[in-house]
Amino acid sequence: MNKTTLYPTIKHDCQWYIIDADSKTLGRLATEAARILVGKNLPEYNPSRDIKNALIIINADKIEVTGKKRSDKFYRHHSGQVGGMKLETFNELQNRIPGRVIEKAVRGMLPKGPLGRHLFTKLKVYKSSEHPHNAQQPKIVNI
């Protein structure tokens, strides 16, 4: 009996990309980041396969949002206890943990399930322009 493979094997090393978030809109940045992590920027794209892209986002504290989202957008977190709902505005969360806003936006755009959780581990967000991934020689992505 002959065996067939559903997908051809990909000989693709891990490619690193870098995005500068300085004065970029949150939603547009997050969609581009999700596209790169999933692999839609490559011809070998397959929705059920990890393409092995990694992404670095720098200057997370300089991200922009449109309208009144700085004060009107809320992030919820529940501690698990009765009455444990915590509410934070965009501005409060941005001041406390600048990269968390971008992480939450990108995570919501990744596939749900084991593949999406695995892809999320390849996202690195940094507050300033300094990052420890210079040895990976990341490609600069212009948005």
mmCIF file of N, CA and C in Angstrom:
data_model
loop_
_atom_site.group_PDB
_atom_site.id
_atom_site.type_symbol
_atom_site.label_atom_id
_atom_site.label_comp_id
_atom_site.label_asym_id
_atom_site.label_seq_id
_atom_site.Cartn_x
_atom_site.Cartn_y
_atom_site.Cartn_z
ATOM 1 N N MET A 1 0.835 -1.180 0.000
ATOM 2 C CA MET A 1 0.000 0.000 0.000
ATOM 3 C C MET A 1 0.881 1.246 0.000
ATOM 4 N N ASN A 2 0.548 2.182 -0.833
ATOM 5 C CA ASN A 2 1.334 3.412 -0.927
ATOM 6 C C ASN A 2 0.902 4.400 0.140
ATOM 7 N N LYS A 3 1.879 5.108 0.685
ATOM 8 C CA LYS A 3 1.583 6.160 1.653
ATOM 9 C C LYS A 3 1.693 7.509 0.954
ATOM 10 N N THR A 4 0.757 8.360 1.251
ATOM 11 C CA THR A 4 0.838 9.713 0.732
ATOM 12 C C THR A 4 0.915 10.665 1.908
ATOM 13 N N THR A 5 1.589 11.759 1.700
ATOM 14 C CA THR A 5 1.657 12.771 2.746
ATOM 15 C C THR A 5 0.686 13.879 2.399
ATOM 16 N N LEU A 6 0.056 14.397 3.398
ATOM 17 C CA LEU A 6 -0.932 15.451 3.195
ATOM 18 C C LEU A 6 -0.257 16.749 2.803
ATOM 19 N N TYR A 7 0.863 17.071 3.437
ATOM 20 C CA TYR A 7 1.574 18.304 3.152
ATOM 21 C C TYR A 7 3.029 17.980 2.885
ATOM 22 N N PRO A 8 3.653 18.683 1.955
ATOM 23 C CA PRO A 8 5.092 18.461 1.759
ATOM 24 C C PRO A 8 5.874 18.990 2.945
ATOM 25 N N THR A 9 7.016 18.381 3.187
ATOM 26 C CA THR A 9 7.836 18.840 4.304
ATOM 27 C C THR A 9 8.487 20.166 3.948
ATOM 28 N N ILE A 10 8.608 21.023 4.948
ATOM 29 C CA ILE A 10 9.170 22.344 4.738
ATOM 30 C C ILE A 10 10.551 22.398 5.382
ATOM 31 N N LYS A 11 11.542 22.712 4.593
ATOM 32 C CA LYS A 11 12.893 22.918 5.106
ATOM 33 C C LYS A 11 13.066 24.414 5.329
ATOM 34 N N HIS A 12 12.517 24.902 6.422
ATOM 35 C CA HIS A 12 12.504 26.343 6.681
ATOM 36 C C HIS A 12 13.053 26.598 8.073
ATOM 37 N N ASP A 13 14.159 27.342 8.127
ATOM 38 C CA ASP A 13 14.718 27.701 9.423
ATOM 39 C C ASP A 13 13.870 28.795 10.044
ATOM 40 N N CYS A 14 14.035 28.976 11.333
ATOM 41 C CA CYS A 14 13.284 30.007 12.040
ATOM 42 C C CYS A 14 13.737 31.383 11.567
ATOM 43 N N GLN A 15 12.813 32.157 11.027
ATOM 44 C CA GLN A 15 13.104 33.511 10.564
ATOM 45 C C GLN A 15 12.569 34.503 11.593
ATOM 46 N N TRP A 16 13.387 35.441 11.978
ATOM 47 C CA TRP A 16 13.008 36.456 12.953
ATOM 48 C C TRP A 16 12.699 37.759 12.241
ATOM 49 N N TYR A 17 11.652 38.437 12.717
ATOM 50 C CA TYR A 17 11.233 39.728 12.185
ATOM 51 C C TYR A 17 11.174 40.724 13.335
ATOM 52 N N ILE A 18 11.315 42.005 13.015
ATOM 53 C CA ILE A 18 11.246 43.036 14.042
ATOM 54 C C ILE A 18 10.342 44.163 13.542
ATOM 55 N N ILE A 19 9.468 44.647 14.438
ATOM 56 C CA ILE A 19 8.564 45.747 14.140
ATOM 57 C C ILE A 19 8.773 46.829 15.187
ATOM 58 N N ASP A 20 8.914 48.074 14.723
ATOM 59 C CA ASP A 20 9.017 49.212 15.620
ATOM 60 C C ASP A 20 7.610 49.782 15.803
ATOM 61 N N ALA A 21 7.101 49.778 17.040
ATOM 62 C CA ALA A 21 5.730 50.197 17.323
ATOM 63 C C ALA A 21 5.602 51.689 17.572
ATOM 64 N N ASP A 22 6.663 52.430 17.388
ATOM 65 C CA ASP A 22 6.641 53.872 17.654
ATOM 66 C C ASP A 22 5.639 54.566 16.731
ATOM 67 N N SER A 23 4.630 55.203 17.326
ATOM 68 C CA SER A 23 3.546 55.943 16.653
ATOM 69 C C SER A 23 2.774 55.092 15.647
ATOM 70 N N LYS A 24 2.623 53.787 15.918
ATOM 71 C CA LYS A 24 1.803 52.899 15.097
ATOM 72 C C LYS A 24 0.455 52.695 15.782
ATOM 73 N N THR A 25 -0.591 52.463 14.999
ATOM 74 C CA THR A 25 -1.912 52.191 15.550
ATOM 75 C C THR A 25 -1.968 50.752 16.041
ATOM 76 N N LEU A 26 -2.580 50.545 17.195
ATOM 77 C CA LEU A 26 -2.590 49.229 17.851
ATOM 78 C C LEU A 26 -3.181 48.139 16.962
ATOM 79 N N GLY A 27 -4.338 48.354 16.387
ATOM 80 C CA GLY A 27 -5.003 47.321 15.591
ATOM 81 C C GLY A 27 -4.242 46.950 14.342
ATOM 82 N N ARG A 28 -3.720 47.944 13.647
ATOM 83 C CA ARG A 28 -2.973 47.679 12.421
ATOM 84 C C ARG A 28 -1.669 46.939 12.714
ATOM 85 N N LEU A 29 -1.033 47.299 13.811
ATOM 86 C CA LEU A 29 0.185 46.610 14.219
ATOM 87 C C LEU A 29 -0.110 45.159 14.599
ATOM 88 N N ALA A 30 -1.206 44.951 15.328
ATOM 89 C CA ALA A 30 -1.550 43.599 15.782
ATOM 90 C C ALA A 30 -1.914 42.686 14.617
ATOM 91 N N THR A 31 -2.615 43.201 13.605
ATOM 92 C CA THR A 31 -2.965 42.346 12.467
ATOM 93 C C THR A 31 -1.730 41.943 11.682
ATOM 94 N N GLU A 32 -0.801 42.868 11.502
ATOM 95 C CA GLU A 32 0.428 42.538 10.788
ATOM 96 C C GLU A 32 1.264 41.542 11.592
ATOM 97 N N ALA A 33 1.301 41.708 12.911
ATOM 98 C CA ALA A 33 2.049 40.780 13.765
ATOM 99 C C ALA A 33 1.448 39.374 13.697
ATOM 100 N N ALA A 34 0.120 39.276 13.718
ATOM 101 C CA ALA A 34 -0.536 37.969 13.644
ATOM 102 C C ALA A 34 -0.278 37.310 12.284
ATOM 103 N N ARG A 35 -0.291 38.098 11.207
ATOM 104 C CA ARG A 35 -0.002 37.557 9.868
ATOM 105 C C ARG A 35 1.397 36.947 9.819
ATOM 106 N N ILE A 36 2.364 37.637 10.412
ATOM 107 C CA ILE A 36 3.744 37.148 10.375
ATOM 108 C C ILE A 36 3.889 35.888 11.223
ATOM 109 N N LEU A 37 3.295 35.875 12.412
ATOM 110 C CA LEU A 37 3.416 34.701 13.290
ATOM 111 C C LEU A 37 2.761 33.469 12.673
ATOM 112 N N VAL A 38 1.622 33.641 12.025
ATOM 113 C CA VAL A 38 0.925 32.508 11.405
ATOM 114 C C VAL A 38 1.661 32.052 10.149
ATOM 115 N N GLY A 39 2.333 32.978 9.464
ATOM 116 C CA GLY A 39 3.109 32.627 8.285
ATOM 117 C C GLY A 39 2.447 33.014 6.983
ATOM 118 N N LYS A 40 1.465 33.891 7.012
ATOM 119 C CA LYS A 40 0.767 34.286 5.788
ATOM 120 C C LYS A 40 1.629 35.141 4.871
ATOM 121 N N ASN A 41 2.784 35.570 5.345
ATOM 122 C CA ASN A 41 3.675 36.365 4.504
ATOM 123 C C ASN A 41 4.598 35.486 3.664
ATOM 124 N N LEU A 42 4.509 34.180 3.801
ATOM 125 C CA LEU A 42 5.375 33.252 3.071
ATOM 126 C C LEU A 42 4.567 32.384 2.112
ATOM 127 N N PRO A 43 5.161 31.925 1.021
ATOM 128 C CA PRO A 43 4.428 31.066 0.083
ATOM 129 C C PRO A 43 4.138 29.666 0.637
ATOM 130 N N GLU A 44 4.843 29.250 1.693
ATOM 131 C CA GLU A 44 4.618 27.922 2.272
ATOM 132 C C GLU A 44 3.493 27.914 3.295
ATOM 133 N N TYR A 45 2.679 28.976 3.344
ATOM 134 C CA TYR A 45 1.626 29.110 4.360
ATOM 135 C C TYR A 45 0.675 27.918 4.336
ATOM 136 N N ASN A 46 0.363 27.441 5.522
ATOM 137 C CA ASN A 46 -0.638 26.405 5.709
ATOM 138 C C ASN A 46 -1.315 26.700 7.035
ATOM 139 N N PRO A 47 -2.657 26.755 7.082
ATOM 140 C CA PRO A 47 -3.326 27.175 8.315
ATOM 141 C C PRO A 47 -3.137 26.228 9.500
ATOM 142 N N SER A 48 -2.754 24.992 9.240
ATOM 143 C CA SER A 48 -2.631 24.035 10.339
ATOM 144 C C SER A 48 -1.182 23.730 10.681
ATOM 145 N N ARG A 49 -0.246 24.522 10.199
ATOM 146 C CA ARG A 49 1.160 24.219 10.401
ATOM 147 C C ARG A 49 1.906 25.424 10.955
ATOM 148 N N ASP A 50 2.880 25.145 11.794
ATOM 149 C CA ASP A 50 3.757 26.182 12.327
ATOM 150 C C ASP A 50 4.852 26.456 11.304
ATOM 151 N N ILE A 51 4.895 27.686 10.808
ATOM 152 C CA ILE A 51 5.867 28.053 9.778
ATOM 153 C C ILE A 51 7.213 28.436 10.398
ATOM 154 N N LYS A 52 7.289 28.574 11.690
ATOM 155 C CA LYS A 52 8.513 28.874 12.429
ATOM 156 C C LYS A 52 8.988 30.305 12.218
ATOM 157 N N ASN A 53 8.076 31.251 12.328
ATOM 158 C CA ASN A 53 8.451 32.652 12.344
ATOM 159 C C ASN A 53 8.451 33.135 13.781
ATOM 160 N N ALA A 54 9.352 34.027 14.103
ATOM 161 C CA ALA A 54 9.375 34.663 15.421
ATOM 162 C C ALA A 54 9.345 36.170 15.194
ATOM 163 N N LEU A 55 8.752 36.890 16.145
ATOM 164 C CA LEU A 55 8.540 38.315 15.958
ATOM 165 C C LEU A 55 8.948 39.081 17.205
ATOM 166 N N ILE A 56 9.656 40.184 16.997
ATOM 167 C CA ILE A 56 10.058 41.093 18.072
ATOM 168 C C ILE A 56 9.344 42.411 17.834
ATOM 169 N N ILE A 57 8.695 42.944 18.850
ATOM 170 C CA ILE A 57 8.077 44.262 18.769
ATOM 171 C C ILE A 57 8.778 45.152 19.784
ATOM 172 N N ILE A 58 9.328 46.265 19.310
ATOM 173 C CA ILE A 58 10.046 47.193 20.195
ATOM 174 C C ILE A 58 9.263 48.500 20.319
ATOM 175 N N ASN A 59 9.598 49.296 21.320
ATOM 176 C CA ASN A 59 8.942 50.573 21.630
ATOM 177 C C ASN A 59 7.449 50.395 21.888
ATOM 178 N N ALA A 60 7.101 49.414 22.703
ATOM 179 C CA ALA A 60 5.699 49.127 22.991
ATOM 180 C C ALA A 60 5.031 50.242 23.782
ATOM 181 N N ASP A 61 5.799 51.048 24.487
ATOM 182 C CA ASP A 61 5.200 52.120 25.278
ATOM 183 C C ASP A 61 4.797 53.319 24.422
ATOM 184 N N LYS A 62 5.146 53.330 23.133
ATOM 185 C CA LYS A 62 4.831 54.456 22.250
ATOM 186 C C LYS A 62 3.727 54.126 21.257
ATOM 187 N N ILE A 63 2.919 53.100 21.543
ATOM 188 C CA ILE A 63 1.826 52.696 20.660
ATOM 189 C C ILE A 63 0.701 53.725 20.722
ATOM 190 N N GLU A 64 -0.012 53.900 19.620
ATOM 191 C CA GLU A 64 -1.111 54.863 19.542
ATOM 192 C C GLU A 64 -2.442 54.130 19.397
ATOM 193 N N VAL A 65 -3.509 54.769 19.862
ATOM 194 C CA VAL A 65 -4.872 54.293 19.618
ATOM 195 C C VAL A 65 -5.688 55.477 19.139
ATOM 196 N N THR A 66 -6.732 55.202 18.377
ATOM 197 C CA THR A 66 -7.554 56.269 17.822
ATOM 198 C C THR A 66 -8.735 56.557 18.731
ATOM 199 N N GLY A 67 -9.314 57.713 18.566
ATOM 200 C CA GLY A 67 -10.510 58.078 19.316
ATOM 201 C C GLY A 67 -10.239 58.246 20.796
ATOM 202 N N LYS A 68 -11.244 57.873 21.617
ATOM 203 C CA LYS A 68 -11.137 58.015 23.071
ATOM 204 C C LYS A 68 -10.809 56.685 23.747
ATOM 205 N N LYS A 69 -10.127 55.787 23.018
ATOM 206 C CA LYS A 69 -9.850 54.463 23.573
ATOM 207 C C LYS A 69 -8.920 54.506 24.776
ATOM 208 N N ARG A 70 -8.107 55.522 24.915
ATOM 209 C CA ARG A 70 -7.212 55.611 26.082
ATOM 210 C C ARG A 70 -7.998 55.585 27.385
ATOM 211 N N SER A 71 -9.188 56.185 27.391
ATOM 212 C CA SER A 71 -9.982 56.218 28.625
ATOM 213 C C SER A 71 -11.204 55.315 28.561
ATOM 214 N N ASP A 72 -11.688 54.953 27.366
ATOM 215 C CA ASP A 72 -12.928 54.187 27.238
ATOM 216 C C ASP A 72 -12.714 52.687 27.065
ATOM 217 N N LYS A 73 -11.530 52.239 26.656
ATOM 218 C CA LYS A 73 -11.274 50.817 26.448
ATOM 219 C C LYS A 73 -10.870 50.181 27.770
ATOM 220 N N PHE A 74 -11.540 49.073 28.128
ATOM 221 C CA PHE A 74 -11.284 48.405 29.403
ATOM 222 C C PHE A 74 -10.697 47.020 29.177
ATOM 223 N N TYR A 75 -9.825 46.628 30.082
ATOM 224 C CA TYR A 75 -9.262 45.283 30.119
ATOM 225 C C TYR A 75 -9.705 44.647 31.419
ATOM 226 N N ARG A 76 -10.322 43.469 31.327
ATOM 227 C CA ARG A 76 -10.861 42.787 32.496
ATOM 228 C C ARG A 76 -9.986 41.604 32.877
ATOM 229 N N HIS A 77 -9.898 41.355 34.172
ATOM 230 C CA HIS A 77 -9.168 40.202 34.699
ATOM 231 C C HIS A 77 -9.881 39.729 35.951
ATOM 232 N N HIS A 78 -10.085 38.429 36.067
ATOM 233 C CA HIS A 78 -10.767 37.893 37.245
ATOM 234 C C HIS A 78 -9.799 37.017 38.020
ATOM 235 N N SER A 79 -9.743 37.233 39.333
ATOM 236 C CA SER A 79 -8.801 36.495 40.173
ATOM 237 C C SER A 79 -9.293 35.091 40.499
ATOM 238 N N GLY A 80 -10.569 34.814 40.273
ATOM 239 C CA GLY A 80 -11.132 33.518 40.607
ATOM 240 C C GLY A 80 -11.903 33.531 41.915
ATOM 241 N N GLN A 81 -11.737 34.563 42.700
ATOM 242 C CA GLN A 81 -12.455 34.710 43.961
ATOM 243 C C GLN A 81 -13.773 35.455 43.725
ATOM 244 N N VAL A 82 -14.675 35.334 44.666
ATOM 245 C CA VAL A 82 -15.934 36.052 44.593
ATOM 246 C C VAL A 82 -15.627 37.552 44.676
ATOM 247 N N GLY A 83 -16.157 38.311 43.725
ATOM 248 C CA GLY A 83 -15.890 39.744 43.680
ATOM 249 C C GLY A 83 -14.492 40.074 43.209
ATOM 250 N N GLY A 84 -13.855 39.176 42.502
ATOM 251 C CA GLY A 84 -12.461 39.366 42.097
ATOM 252 C C GLY A 84 -12.272 39.963 40.716
ATOM 253 N N MET A 85 -13.302 40.593 40.147
ATOM 254 C CA MET A 85 -13.168 41.209 38.827
ATOM 255 C C MET A 85 -12.354 42.504 38.927
ATOM 256 N N LYS A 86 -11.306 42.584 38.160
ATOM 257 C CA LYS A 86 -10.470 43.781 38.122
ATOM 258 C C LYS A 86 -10.653 44.438 36.759
ATOM 259 N N LEU A 87 -10.837 45.746 36.749
ATOM 260 C CA LEU A 87 -11.012 46.516 35.528
ATOM 261 C C LEU A 87 -9.912 47.555 35.431
ATOM 262 N N GLU A 88 -9.297 47.658 34.250
ATOM 263 C CA GLU A 88 -8.272 48.657 34.010
ATOM 264 C C GLU A 88 -8.553 49.325 32.673
ATOM 265 N N THR A 89 -8.308 50.607 32.585
ATOM 266 C CA THR A 89 -8.427 51.281 31.298
ATOM 267 C C THR A 89 -7.162 51.018 30.489
ATOM 268 N N PHE A 90 -7.233 51.368 29.221
ATOM 269 C CA PHE A 90 -6.064 51.219 28.342
ATOM 270 C C PHE A 90 -4.878 51.993 28.897
ATOM 271 N N ASN A 91 -5.127 53.212 29.333
ATOM 272 C CA ASN A 91 -4.047 54.071 29.817
ATOM 273 C C ASN A 91 -3.383 53.498 31.067
ATOM 274 N N GLU A 92 -4.190 52.965 32.008
ATOM 275 C CA GLU A 92 -3.636 52.376 33.234
ATOM 276 C C GLU A 92 -2.775 51.164 32.922
ATOM 277 N N LEU A 93 -3.259 50.277 32.041
ATOM 278 C CA LEU A 93 -2.502 49.078 31.694
ATOM 279 C C LEU A 93 -1.243 49.447 30.902
ATOM 280 N N GLN A 94 -1.345 50.442 30.044
ATOM 281 C CA GLN A 94 -0.185 50.892 29.263
ATOM 282 C C GLN A 94 0.906 51.444 30.173
ATOM 283 N N ASN A 95 0.511 52.163 31.219
ATOM 284 C CA ASN A 95 1.506 52.698 32.154
ATOM 285 C C ASN A 95 2.107 51.609 33.026
ATOM 286 N N ARG A 96 1.311 50.612 33.408
ATOM 287 C CA ARG A 96 1.775 49.564 34.311
ATOM 288 C C ARG A 96 2.627 48.529 33.584
ATOM 289 N N ILE A 97 2.107 47.959 32.479
ATOM 290 C CA ILE A 97 2.823 46.945 31.694
ATOM 291 C C ILE A 97 2.639 47.304 30.219
ATOM 292 N N PRO A 98 3.560 48.056 29.611
ATOM 293 C CA PRO A 98 3.347 48.547 28.248
ATOM 294 C C PRO A 98 3.166 47.453 27.192
ATOM 295 N N GLY A 99 3.840 46.337 27.326
ATOM 296 C CA GLY A 99 3.749 45.293 26.310
ATOM 297 C C GLY A 99 2.488 44.461 26.381
ATOM 298 N N ARG A 100 1.782 44.488 27.501
ATOM 299 C CA ARG A 100 0.607 43.639 27.684
ATOM 300 C C ARG A 100 -0.516 44.004 26.717
ATOM 301 N N VAL A 101 -0.657 45.274 26.387
ATOM 302 C CA VAL A 101 -1.719 45.714 25.475
ATOM 303 C C VAL A 101 -1.509 45.091 24.092
ATOM 304 N N ILE A 102 -0.285 45.110 23.613
ATOM 305 C CA ILE A 102 0.022 44.530 22.302
ATOM 306 C C ILE A 102 -0.132 43.016 22.347
ATOM 307 N N GLU A 103 0.325 42.387 23.428
ATOM 308 C CA GLU A 103 0.198 40.936 23.553
ATOM 309 C C GLU A 103 -1.259 40.500 23.503
ATOM 310 N N LYS A 104 -2.128 41.203 24.213
ATOM 311 C CA LYS A 104 -3.547 40.851 24.225
ATOM 312 C C LYS A 104 -4.178 41.034 22.847
ATOM 313 N N ALA A 105 -3.795 42.091 22.137
ATOM 314 C CA ALA A 105 -4.350 42.337 20.812
ATOM 315 C C ALA A 105 -3.913 41.254 19.819
ATOM 316 N N VAL A 106 -2.647 40.883 19.855
ATOM 317 C CA VAL A 106 -2.140 39.870 18.925
ATOM 318 C C VAL A 106 -2.696 38.490 19.283
ATOM 319 N N ARG A 107 -2.776 38.182 20.555
ATOM 320 C CA ARG A 107 -3.275 36.876 20.987
ATOM 321 C C ARG A 107 -4.715 36.659 20.524
ATOM 322 N N GLY A 108 -5.521 37.720 20.542
ATOM 323 C CA GLY A 108 -6.901 37.602 20.081
ATOM 324 C C GLY A 108 -7.020 37.348 18.594
ATOM 325 N N MET A 109 -5.979 37.653 17.822
ATOM 326 C CA MET A 109 -6.012 37.467 16.375
ATOM 327 C C MET A 109 -5.354 36.169 15.920
ATOM 328 N N LEU A 110 -4.739 35.444 16.838
ATOM 329 C CA LEU A 110 -4.125 34.164 16.492
ATOM 330 C C LEU A 110 -5.173 33.057 16.534
ATOM 331 N N PRO A 111 -4.912 31.908 15.891
ATOM 332 C CA PRO A 111 -5.870 30.802 15.934
ATOM 333 C C PRO A 111 -6.079 30.315 17.361
ATOM 334 N N LYS A 112 -7.277 29.865 17.651
ATOM 335 C CA LYS A 112 -7.580 29.336 18.983
ATOM 336 C C LYS A 112 -7.157 27.872 19.032
ATOM 337 N N GLY A 113 -6.644 27.436 20.161
ATOM 338 C CA GLY A 113 -6.234 26.042 20.321
ATOM 339 C C GLY A 113 -4.736 25.906 20.511
ATOM 340 N N PRO A 114 -4.228 24.678 20.403
ATOM 341 C CA PRO A 114 -2.814 24.415 20.668
ATOM 342 C C PRO A 114 -1.865 25.156 19.724
ATOM 343 N N LEU A 115 -2.222 25.273 18.445
ATOM 344 C CA LEU A 115 -1.348 25.962 17.503
ATOM 345 C C LEU A 115 -1.226 27.440 17.861
ATOM 346 N N GLY A 116 -2.328 28.081 18.197
ATOM 347 C CA GLY A 116 -2.295 29.493 18.564
ATOM 348 C C GLY A 116 -1.492 29.740 19.823
ATOM 349 N N ARG A 117 -1.606 28.840 20.800
ATOM 350 C CA ARG A 117 -0.824 28.987 22.035
ATOM 351 C C ARG A 117 0.664 28.829 21.747
ATOM 352 N N HIS A 118 1.010 27.922 20.833
ATOM 353 C CA HIS A 118 2.409 27.731 20.470
ATOM 354 C C HIS A 118 2.951 28.941 19.707
ATOM 355 N N LEU A 119 2.153 29.489 18.804
ATOM 356 C CA LEU A 119 2.587 30.657 18.042
ATOM 357 C C LEU A 119 2.782 31.866 18.945
ATOM 358 N N PHE A 120 1.956 31.999 19.978
ATOM 359 C CA PHE A 120 2.056 33.146 20.880
ATOM 360 C C PHE A 120 3.375 33.160 21.640
ATOM 361 N N THR A 121 3.973 31.991 21.869
ATOM 362 C CA THR A 121 5.249 31.940 22.578
ATOM 363 C C THR A 121 6.379 32.537 21.751
ATOM 364 N N LYS A 122 6.170 32.721 20.439
ATOM 365 C CA LYS A 122 7.209 33.271 19.572
ATOM 366 C C LYS A 122 7.104 34.773 19.408
ATOM 367 N N LEU A 123 6.217 35.410 20.167
ATOM 368 C CA LEU A 123 6.083 36.861 20.152
ATOM 369 C C LEU A 123 6.848 37.437 21.330
ATOM 370 N N LYS A 124 7.754 38.362 21.051
ATOM 371 C CA LYS A 124 8.543 39.024 22.092
ATOM 372 C C LYS A 124 8.272 40.523 22.004
ATOM 373 N N VAL A 125 7.789 41.112 23.105
ATOM 374 C CA VAL A 125 7.444 42.532 23.127
ATOM 375 C C VAL A 125 8.330 43.226 24.149
ATOM 376 N N TYR A 126 8.944 44.349 23.746
ATOM 377 C CA TYR A 126 9.843 45.080 24.620
ATOM 378 C C TYR A 126 9.429 46.544 24.703
ATOM 379 N N LYS A 127 9.585 47.109 25.890
ATOM 380 C CA LYS A 127 9.174 48.483 26.180
ATOM 381 C C LYS A 127 10.014 49.503 25.413
ATOM 382 N N SER A 128 11.304 49.288 25.320
ATOM 383 C CA SER A 128 12.194 50.241 24.661
ATOM 384 C C SER A 128 12.727 49.633 23.362
ATOM 385 N N SER A 129 13.683 50.314 22.757
ATOM 386 C CA SER A 129 14.227 49.830 21.488
ATOM 387 C C SER A 129 15.333 48.797 21.680
ATOM 388 N N GLU A 130 15.710 48.511 22.908
ATOM 389 C CA GLU A 130 16.753 47.517 23.177
ATOM 390 C C GLU A 130 16.123 46.138 23.357
ATOM 391 N N HIS A 131 16.739 45.127 22.732
ATOM 392 C CA HIS A 131 16.258 43.746 22.861
ATOM 393 C C HIS A 131 17.458 42.802 22.797
ATOM 394 N N PRO A 132 17.337 41.609 23.388
ATOM 395 C CA PRO A 132 18.478 40.689 23.433
ATOM 396 C C PRO A 132 18.556 39.726 22.249
ATOM 397 N N HIS A 133 17.907 40.038 21.121
ATOM 398 C CA HIS A 133 17.839 39.094 20.004
ATOM 399 C C HIS A 133 18.635 39.548 18.786
ATOM 400 N N ASN A 134 19.706 40.272 18.986
ATOM 401 C CA ASN A 134 20.516 40.737 17.861
ATOM 402 C C ASN A 134 21.210 39.586 17.142
ATOM 403 N N ALA A 135 21.511 38.505 17.851
ATOM 404 C CA ALA A 135 22.198 37.375 17.239
ATOM 405 C C ALA A 135 21.334 36.664 16.200
ATOM 406 N N GLN A 136 20.013 36.808 16.287
ATOM 407 C CA GLN A 136 19.112 36.160 15.331
ATOM 408 C C GLN A 136 19.002 36.936 14.016
ATOM 409 N N GLN A 137 19.560 38.116 13.923
ATOM 410 C CA GLN A 137 19.560 38.970 12.743
ATOM 411 C C GLN A 137 18.136 39.139 12.195
ATOM 412 N N PRO A 138 17.258 39.803 12.947
ATOM 413 C CA PRO A 138 15.867 39.936 12.492
ATOM 414 C C PRO A 138 15.734 40.873 11.302
ATOM 415 N N LYS A 139 14.763 40.550 10.429
ATOM 416 C CA LYS A 139 14.437 41.409 9.299
ATOM 417 C C LYS A 139 13.496 42.504 9.771
ATOM 418 N N ILE A 140 13.693 43.720 9.292
ATOM 419 C CA ILE A 140 12.831 44.830 9.678
ATOM 420 C C ILE A 140 11.580 44.808 8.823
ATOM 421 N N VAL A 141 10.413 44.934 9.483
ATOM 422 C CA VAL A 141 9.128 44.956 8.780
ATOM 423 C C VAL A 141 8.599 46.384 8.854
ATOM 424 N N ASN A 142 8.295 46.960 7.711
ATOM 425 C CA ASN A 142 7.709 48.298 7.660
ATOM 426 C C ASN A 142 6.201 48.174 7.490
ATOM 427 N N ILE A 143 5.477 48.876 8.335
ATOM 428 C CA ILE A 143 4.006 48.828 8.276
ATOM 429 C C ILE A 143 3.497 50.140 7.718
#
